[in-house]
mmCIF file of C-alpha atoms in Angstrom:
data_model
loop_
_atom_site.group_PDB
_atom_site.id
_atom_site.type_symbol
_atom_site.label_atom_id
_atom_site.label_comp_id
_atom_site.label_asym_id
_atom_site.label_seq_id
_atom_site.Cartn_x
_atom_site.Cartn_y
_atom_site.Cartn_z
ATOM 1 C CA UNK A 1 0.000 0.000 0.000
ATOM 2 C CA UNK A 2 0.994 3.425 -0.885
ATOM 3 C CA UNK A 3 0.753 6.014 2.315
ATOM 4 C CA UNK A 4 -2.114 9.216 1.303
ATOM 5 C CA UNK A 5 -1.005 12.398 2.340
ATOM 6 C CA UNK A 6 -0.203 12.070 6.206
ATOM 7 C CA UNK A 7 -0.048 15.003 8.727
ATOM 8 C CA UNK A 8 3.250 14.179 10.994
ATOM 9 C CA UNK A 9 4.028 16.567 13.644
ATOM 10 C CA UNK A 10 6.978 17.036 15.821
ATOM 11 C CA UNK A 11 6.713 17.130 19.347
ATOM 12 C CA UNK A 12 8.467 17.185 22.944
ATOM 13 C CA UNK A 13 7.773 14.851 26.083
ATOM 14 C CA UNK A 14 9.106 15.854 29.430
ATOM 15 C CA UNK A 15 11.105 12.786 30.229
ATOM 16 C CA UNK A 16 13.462 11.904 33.509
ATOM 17 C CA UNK A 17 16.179 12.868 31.546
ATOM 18 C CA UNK A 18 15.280 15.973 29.813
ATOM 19 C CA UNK A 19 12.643 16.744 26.979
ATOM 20 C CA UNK A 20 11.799 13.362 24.647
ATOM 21 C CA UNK A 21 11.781 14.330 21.022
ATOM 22 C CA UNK A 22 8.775 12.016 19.109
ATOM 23 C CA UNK A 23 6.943 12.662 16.123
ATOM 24 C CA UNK A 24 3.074 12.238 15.694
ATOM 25 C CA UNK A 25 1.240 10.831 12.930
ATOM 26 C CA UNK A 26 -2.141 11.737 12.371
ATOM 27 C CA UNK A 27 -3.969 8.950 10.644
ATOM 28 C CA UNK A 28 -6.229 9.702 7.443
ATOM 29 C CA UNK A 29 -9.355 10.343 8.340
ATOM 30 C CA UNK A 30 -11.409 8.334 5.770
ATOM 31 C CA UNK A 31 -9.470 5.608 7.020
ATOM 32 C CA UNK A 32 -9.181 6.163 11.036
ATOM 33 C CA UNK A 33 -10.742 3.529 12.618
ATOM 34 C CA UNK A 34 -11.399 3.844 16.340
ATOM 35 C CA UNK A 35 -8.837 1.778 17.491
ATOM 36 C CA UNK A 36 -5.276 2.194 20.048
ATOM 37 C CA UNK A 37 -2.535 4.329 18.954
ATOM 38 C CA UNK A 38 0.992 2.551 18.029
ATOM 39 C CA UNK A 39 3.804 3.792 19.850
ATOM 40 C CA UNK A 40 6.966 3.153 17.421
ATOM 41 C CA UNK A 41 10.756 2.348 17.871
ATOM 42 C CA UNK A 42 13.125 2.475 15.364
ATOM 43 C CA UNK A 43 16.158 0.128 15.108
ATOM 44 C CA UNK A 44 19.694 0.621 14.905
ATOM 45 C CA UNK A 45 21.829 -1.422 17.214
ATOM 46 C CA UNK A 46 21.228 0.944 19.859
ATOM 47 C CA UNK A 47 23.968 3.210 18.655
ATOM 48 C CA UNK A 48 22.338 5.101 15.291
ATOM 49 C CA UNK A 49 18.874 5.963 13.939
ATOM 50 C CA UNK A 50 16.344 8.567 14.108
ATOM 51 C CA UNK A 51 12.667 9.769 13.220
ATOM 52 C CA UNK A 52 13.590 10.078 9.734
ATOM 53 C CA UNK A 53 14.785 6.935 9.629
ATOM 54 C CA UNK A 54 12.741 4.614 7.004
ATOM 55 C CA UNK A 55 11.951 2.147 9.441
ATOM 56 C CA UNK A 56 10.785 4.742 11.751
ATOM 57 C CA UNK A 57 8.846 7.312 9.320
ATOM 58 C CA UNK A 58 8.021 5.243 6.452
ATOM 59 C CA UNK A 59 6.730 2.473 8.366
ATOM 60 C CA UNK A 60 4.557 5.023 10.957
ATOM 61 C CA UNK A 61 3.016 6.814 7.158
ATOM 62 C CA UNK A 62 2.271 3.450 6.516
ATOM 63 C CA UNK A 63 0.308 2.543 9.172
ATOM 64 C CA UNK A 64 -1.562 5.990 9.558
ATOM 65 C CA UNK A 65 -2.477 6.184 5.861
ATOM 66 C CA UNK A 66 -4.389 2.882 6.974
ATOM 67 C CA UNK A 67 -6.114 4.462 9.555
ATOM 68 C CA UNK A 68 -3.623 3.747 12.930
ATOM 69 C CA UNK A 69 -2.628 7.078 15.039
ATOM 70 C CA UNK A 70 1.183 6.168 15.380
ATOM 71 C CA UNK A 71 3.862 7.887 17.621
ATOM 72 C CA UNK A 72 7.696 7.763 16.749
ATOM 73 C CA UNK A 73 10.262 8.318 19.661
ATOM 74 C CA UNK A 74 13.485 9.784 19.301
ATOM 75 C CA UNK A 75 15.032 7.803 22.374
ATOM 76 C CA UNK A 76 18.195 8.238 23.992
ATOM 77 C CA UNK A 77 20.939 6.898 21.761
ATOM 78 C CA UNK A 78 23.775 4.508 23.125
ATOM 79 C CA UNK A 79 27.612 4.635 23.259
ATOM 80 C CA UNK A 80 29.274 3.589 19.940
ATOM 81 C CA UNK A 81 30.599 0.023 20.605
ATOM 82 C CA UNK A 82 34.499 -0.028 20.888
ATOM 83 C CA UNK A 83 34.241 3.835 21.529
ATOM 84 C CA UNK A 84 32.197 4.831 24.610
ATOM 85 C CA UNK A 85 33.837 8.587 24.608
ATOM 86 C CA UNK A 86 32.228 9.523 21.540
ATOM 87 C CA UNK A 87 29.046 11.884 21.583
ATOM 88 C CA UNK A 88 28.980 11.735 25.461
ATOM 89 C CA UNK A 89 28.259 15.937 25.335
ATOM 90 C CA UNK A 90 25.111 17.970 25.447
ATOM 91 C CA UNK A 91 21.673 17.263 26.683
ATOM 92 C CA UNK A 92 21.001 14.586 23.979
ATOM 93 C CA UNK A 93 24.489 12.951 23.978
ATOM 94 C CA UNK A 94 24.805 9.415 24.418
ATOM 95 C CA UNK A 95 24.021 6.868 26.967
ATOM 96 C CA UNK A 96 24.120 3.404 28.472
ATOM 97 C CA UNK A 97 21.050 1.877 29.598
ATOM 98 C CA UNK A 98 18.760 2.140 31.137
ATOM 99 C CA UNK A 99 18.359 6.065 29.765
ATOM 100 C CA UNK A 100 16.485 5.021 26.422
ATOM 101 C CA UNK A 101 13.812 2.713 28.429
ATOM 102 C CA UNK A 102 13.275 5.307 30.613
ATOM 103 C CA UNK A 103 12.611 7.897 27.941
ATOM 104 C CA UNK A 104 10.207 5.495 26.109
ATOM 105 C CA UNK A 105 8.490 4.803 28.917
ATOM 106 C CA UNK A 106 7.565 8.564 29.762
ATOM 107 C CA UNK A 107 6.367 8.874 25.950
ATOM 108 C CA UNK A 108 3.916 6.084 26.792
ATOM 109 C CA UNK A 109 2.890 7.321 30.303
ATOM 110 C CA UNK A 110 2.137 11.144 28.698
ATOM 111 C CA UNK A 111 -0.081 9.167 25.912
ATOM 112 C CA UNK A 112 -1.850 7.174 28.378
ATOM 113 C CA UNK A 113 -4.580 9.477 28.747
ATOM 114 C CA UNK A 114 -5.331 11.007 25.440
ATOM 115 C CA UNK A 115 -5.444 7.686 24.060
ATOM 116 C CA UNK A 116 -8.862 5.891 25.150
ATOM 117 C CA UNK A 117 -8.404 3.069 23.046
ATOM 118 C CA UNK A 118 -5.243 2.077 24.768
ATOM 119 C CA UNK A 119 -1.558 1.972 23.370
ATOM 120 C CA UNK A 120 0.213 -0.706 21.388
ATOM 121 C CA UNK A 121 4.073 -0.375 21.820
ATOM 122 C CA UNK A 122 6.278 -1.806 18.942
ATOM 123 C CA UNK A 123 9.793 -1.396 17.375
ATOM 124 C CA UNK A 124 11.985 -2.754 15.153
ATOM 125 C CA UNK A 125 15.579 -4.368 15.394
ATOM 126 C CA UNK A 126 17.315 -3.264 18.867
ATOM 127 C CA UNK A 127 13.755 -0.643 19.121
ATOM 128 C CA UNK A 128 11.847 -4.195 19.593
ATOM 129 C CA UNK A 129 14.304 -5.215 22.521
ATOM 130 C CA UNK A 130 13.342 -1.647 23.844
ATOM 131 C CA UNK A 131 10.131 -2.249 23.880
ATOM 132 C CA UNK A 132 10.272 -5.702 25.524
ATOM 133 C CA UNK A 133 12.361 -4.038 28.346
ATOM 134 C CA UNK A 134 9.837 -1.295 28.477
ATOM 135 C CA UNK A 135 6.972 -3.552 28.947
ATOM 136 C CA UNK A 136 7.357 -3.942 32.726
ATOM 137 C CA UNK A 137 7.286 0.355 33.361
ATOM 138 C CA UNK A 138 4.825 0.991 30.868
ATOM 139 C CA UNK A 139 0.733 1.488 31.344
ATOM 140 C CA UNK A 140 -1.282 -1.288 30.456
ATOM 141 C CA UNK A 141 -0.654 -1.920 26.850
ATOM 142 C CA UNK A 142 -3.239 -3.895 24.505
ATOM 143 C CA UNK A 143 -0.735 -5.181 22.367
ATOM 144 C CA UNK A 144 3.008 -5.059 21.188
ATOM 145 C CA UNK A 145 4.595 -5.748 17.865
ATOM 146 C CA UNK A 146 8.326 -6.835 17.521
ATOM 147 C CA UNK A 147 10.134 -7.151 13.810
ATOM 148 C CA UNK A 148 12.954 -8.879 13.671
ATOM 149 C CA UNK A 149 14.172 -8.201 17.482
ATOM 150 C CA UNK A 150 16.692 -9.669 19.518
ATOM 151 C CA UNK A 151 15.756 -10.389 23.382
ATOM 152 C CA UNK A 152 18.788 -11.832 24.716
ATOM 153 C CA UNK A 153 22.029 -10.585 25.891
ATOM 154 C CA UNK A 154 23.933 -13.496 24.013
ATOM 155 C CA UNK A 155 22.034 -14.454 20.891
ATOM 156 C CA UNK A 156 21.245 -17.868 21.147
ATOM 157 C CA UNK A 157 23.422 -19.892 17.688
ATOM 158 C CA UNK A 158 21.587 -21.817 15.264
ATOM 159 C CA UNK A 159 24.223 -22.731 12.844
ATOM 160 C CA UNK A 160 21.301 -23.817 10.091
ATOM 161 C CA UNK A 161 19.807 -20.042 10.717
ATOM 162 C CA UNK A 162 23.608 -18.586 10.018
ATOM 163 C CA UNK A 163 23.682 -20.012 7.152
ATOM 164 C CA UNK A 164 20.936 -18.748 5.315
ATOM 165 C CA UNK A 165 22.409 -15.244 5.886
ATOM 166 C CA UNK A 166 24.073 -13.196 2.888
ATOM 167 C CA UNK A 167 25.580 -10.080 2.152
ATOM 168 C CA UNK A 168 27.434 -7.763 4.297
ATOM 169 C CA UNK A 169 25.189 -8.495 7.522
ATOM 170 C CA UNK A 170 26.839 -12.000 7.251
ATOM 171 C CA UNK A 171 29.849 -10.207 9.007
ATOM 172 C CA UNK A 172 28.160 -7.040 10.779
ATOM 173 C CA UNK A 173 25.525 -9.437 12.293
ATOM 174 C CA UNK A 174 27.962 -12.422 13.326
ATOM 175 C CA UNK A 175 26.735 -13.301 16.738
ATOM 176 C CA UNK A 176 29.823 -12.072 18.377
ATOM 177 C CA UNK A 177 29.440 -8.806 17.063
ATOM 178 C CA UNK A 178 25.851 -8.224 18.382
ATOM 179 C CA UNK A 179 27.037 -9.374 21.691
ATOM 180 C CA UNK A 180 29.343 -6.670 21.703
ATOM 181 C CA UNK A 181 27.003 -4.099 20.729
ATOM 182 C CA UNK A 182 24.388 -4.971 23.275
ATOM 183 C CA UNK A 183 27.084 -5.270 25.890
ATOM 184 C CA UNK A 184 28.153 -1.366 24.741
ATOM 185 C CA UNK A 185 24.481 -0.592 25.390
ATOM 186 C CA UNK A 186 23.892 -2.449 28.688
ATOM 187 C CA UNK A 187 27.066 -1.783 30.352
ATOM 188 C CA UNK A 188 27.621 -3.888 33.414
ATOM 189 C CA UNK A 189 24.262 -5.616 33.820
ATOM 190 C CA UNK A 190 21.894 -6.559 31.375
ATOM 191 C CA UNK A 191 18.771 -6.625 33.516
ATOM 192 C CA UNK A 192 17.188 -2.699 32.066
ATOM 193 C CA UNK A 193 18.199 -3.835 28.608
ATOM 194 C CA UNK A 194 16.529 -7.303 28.073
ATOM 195 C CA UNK A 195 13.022 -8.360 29.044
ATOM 196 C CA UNK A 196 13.343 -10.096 32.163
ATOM 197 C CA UNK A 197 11.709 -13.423 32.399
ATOM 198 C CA UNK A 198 9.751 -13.144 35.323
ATOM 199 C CA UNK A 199 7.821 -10.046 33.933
ATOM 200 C CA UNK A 200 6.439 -12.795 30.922
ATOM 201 C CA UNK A 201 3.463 -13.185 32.050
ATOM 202 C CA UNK A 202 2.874 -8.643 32.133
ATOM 203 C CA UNK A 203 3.114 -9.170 28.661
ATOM 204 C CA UNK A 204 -0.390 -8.090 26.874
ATOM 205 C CA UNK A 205 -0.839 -9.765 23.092
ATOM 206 C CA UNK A 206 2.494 -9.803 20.976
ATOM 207 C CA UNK A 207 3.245 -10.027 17.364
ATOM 208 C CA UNK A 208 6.072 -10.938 15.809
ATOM 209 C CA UNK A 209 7.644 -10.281 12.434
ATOM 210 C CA UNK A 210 11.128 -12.282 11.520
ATOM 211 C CA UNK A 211 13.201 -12.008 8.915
ATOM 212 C CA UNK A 212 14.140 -15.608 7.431
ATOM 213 C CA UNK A 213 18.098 -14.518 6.603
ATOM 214 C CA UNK A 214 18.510 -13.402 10.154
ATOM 215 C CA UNK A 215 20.407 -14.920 12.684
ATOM 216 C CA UNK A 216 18.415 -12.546 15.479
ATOM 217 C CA UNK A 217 15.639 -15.004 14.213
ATOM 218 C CA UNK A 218 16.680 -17.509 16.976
ATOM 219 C CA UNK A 219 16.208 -14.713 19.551
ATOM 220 C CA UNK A 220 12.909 -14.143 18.048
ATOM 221 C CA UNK A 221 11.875 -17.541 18.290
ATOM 222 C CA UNK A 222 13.032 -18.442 21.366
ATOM 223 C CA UNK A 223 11.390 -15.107 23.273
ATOM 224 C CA UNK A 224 8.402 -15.925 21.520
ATOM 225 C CA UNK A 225 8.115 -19.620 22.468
ATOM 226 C CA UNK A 226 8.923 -18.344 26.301
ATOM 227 C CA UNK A 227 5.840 -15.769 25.524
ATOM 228 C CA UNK A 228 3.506 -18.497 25.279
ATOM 229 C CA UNK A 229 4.441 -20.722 27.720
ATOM 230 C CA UNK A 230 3.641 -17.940 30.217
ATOM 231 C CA UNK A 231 -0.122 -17.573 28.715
ATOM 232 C CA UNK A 232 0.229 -14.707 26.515
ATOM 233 C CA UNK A 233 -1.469 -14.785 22.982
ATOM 234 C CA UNK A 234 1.497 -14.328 20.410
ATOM 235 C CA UNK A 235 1.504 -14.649 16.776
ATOM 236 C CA UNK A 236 4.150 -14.830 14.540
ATOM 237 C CA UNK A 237 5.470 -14.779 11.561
ATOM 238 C CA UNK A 238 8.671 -15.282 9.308
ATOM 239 C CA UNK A 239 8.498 -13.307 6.035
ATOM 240 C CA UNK A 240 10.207 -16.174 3.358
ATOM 241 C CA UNK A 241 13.741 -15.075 2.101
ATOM 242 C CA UNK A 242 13.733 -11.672 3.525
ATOM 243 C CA UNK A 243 16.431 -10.270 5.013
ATOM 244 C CA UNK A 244 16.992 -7.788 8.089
ATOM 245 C CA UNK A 245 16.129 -4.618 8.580
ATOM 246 C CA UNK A 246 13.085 -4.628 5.901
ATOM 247 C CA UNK A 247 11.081 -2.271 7.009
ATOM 248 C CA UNK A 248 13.823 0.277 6.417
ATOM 249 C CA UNK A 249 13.754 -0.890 2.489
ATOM 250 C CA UNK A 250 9.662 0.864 1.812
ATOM 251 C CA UNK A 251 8.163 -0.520 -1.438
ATOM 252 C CA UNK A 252 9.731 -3.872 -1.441
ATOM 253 C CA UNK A 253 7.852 -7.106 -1.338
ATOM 254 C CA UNK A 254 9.651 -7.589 2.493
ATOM 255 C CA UNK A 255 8.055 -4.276 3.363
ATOM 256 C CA UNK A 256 4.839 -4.394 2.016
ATOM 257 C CA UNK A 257 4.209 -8.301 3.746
ATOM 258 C CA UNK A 258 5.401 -7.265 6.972
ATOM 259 C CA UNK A 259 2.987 -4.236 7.323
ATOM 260 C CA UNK A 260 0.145 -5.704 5.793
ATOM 261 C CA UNK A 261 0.584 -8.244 8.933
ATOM 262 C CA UNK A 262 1.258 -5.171 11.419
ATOM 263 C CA UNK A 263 -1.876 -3.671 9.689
ATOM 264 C CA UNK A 264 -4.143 -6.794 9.537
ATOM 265 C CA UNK A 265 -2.793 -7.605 13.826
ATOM 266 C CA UNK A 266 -3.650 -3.995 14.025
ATOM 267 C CA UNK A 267 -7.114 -4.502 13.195
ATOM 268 C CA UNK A 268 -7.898 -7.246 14.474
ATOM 269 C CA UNK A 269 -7.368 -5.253 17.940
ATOM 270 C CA UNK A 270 -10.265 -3.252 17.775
ATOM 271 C CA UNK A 271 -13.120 -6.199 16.937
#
């Protein structure tokens, strides 16, 4: 689907650590269904990414051009890995958790009210770990959506699953690496940066959406498996042959699968 013509407006949040930059997207109107407003996290190991990021504003024009009020957050970036020094200044400079979870979870609290159909919190990448941490500190939630996330401090090997992956992420995602880059974000512990298990069963329902060439898949899959076995209602999904990071590739088959899911999970949320 091709988004109409969207209003997006930027906006501020007073957060615990200073003003929370997010962008709102108003949905069409000839499409706006009364239903809960998606609270969106971009990807980007933590360490890049912003609100004009295509998995962060394409995929929010998306959803609003089908009717869904979504909000973007511009959350507290991370150290780079290897170089912690970097980008430290200023009152948006970098930091270790649990700074970004903290900021996210304001955004939801200030929404909380204005939104009587409830919130759905969702992300992409490292932005669905943060909103699997964030689950815990948040207001009740009626649903969250995770793409091709990664909930574990180590990511758990499947040989088979590294395999299948090609390209350049075949090196930037070797499991090692990833370690390292969530162990730049978490610093010492890792309990403000991963879901912890025994907040499962606060989980409301979940959807997820893997990539197939992906070896965060096995994260996925595990996390969702330990979803269920605490009660909650997941669904998922593995979009065949796709890659990581699809969302932030808008037009392409990968895309347009993965939101029509979001979209159709979406729906299905306010029958």
């Amino acid at each position: 689907m091709q988004p109409g013509t969207i209003v997006a407006e930027d906006d501020r949040v007073d957060g615990p650590h200073g003003p929370v930059p997010v962008r709102r997207y108003h949905p069409d109107l000839a499409r706006a269904v009364d239903g809960p407003t998606l609270v969106w996290l971009h990807g980007g190991g933590f360490f890049r990414g912003d609100l004009d990021l295509p998995e962060s504003d394409a995929v929010a024009r998306d959803l609003a051009a089908r009717g869904t009020p979504v909000v973007t957050v511009d959350y507290r970036l991370g150290p780079l890995p290897g170089l912690p020094w970097v980008g430290r200044g200023g009152p948006r400079g970098r930091r270790r958790a649990p700074h970004a979870r903290d900021e996210v979870a304001a955004v939801l609290r200030s929404l909380h009210d204005e939104s009587p159909s409830g919130l759905v919190l969702g992300g992409a990448s490292a932005g669905a770990c943060l909103a699997a941490a964030t689950v815990a500190d948040a207001p009740a939630l009626v649903g969250v959506v995770l793409a091709y996330g990664f909930f574990h401090p180590t990511i758990p090997r499947d040989p088979a699953v590294q395999r299948l992956v090609r390209g350049h992420r075949r090196v930037t995602h070797a499991p090692f690496l990833l370690d390292l880059s969530s162990r730049a974000y978490a610093g010492p512990g890792a309990g403000s940066t991963f879901p912890a298990p025994g907040h499962l069963d606060a989980f409301p329902r979940t959807l997820f959406v893997d990539a197939e060439r992906d070896v965060m898949r096995t994260s996925g899959e595990r996390f969702a498996t330990d979803l269920a076995a605490a009660g909650v209602d997941v669904e998922r999904h593995v979009v065949p042959g796709s890659r990581h990071a699809f969302l932030n590739r808008p037009g392409t088959p990968d895309s347009v699968a993965a939101l029509d899911l979001v979209a159709a999970w979406l729906g299905r949320s306010v029958r």
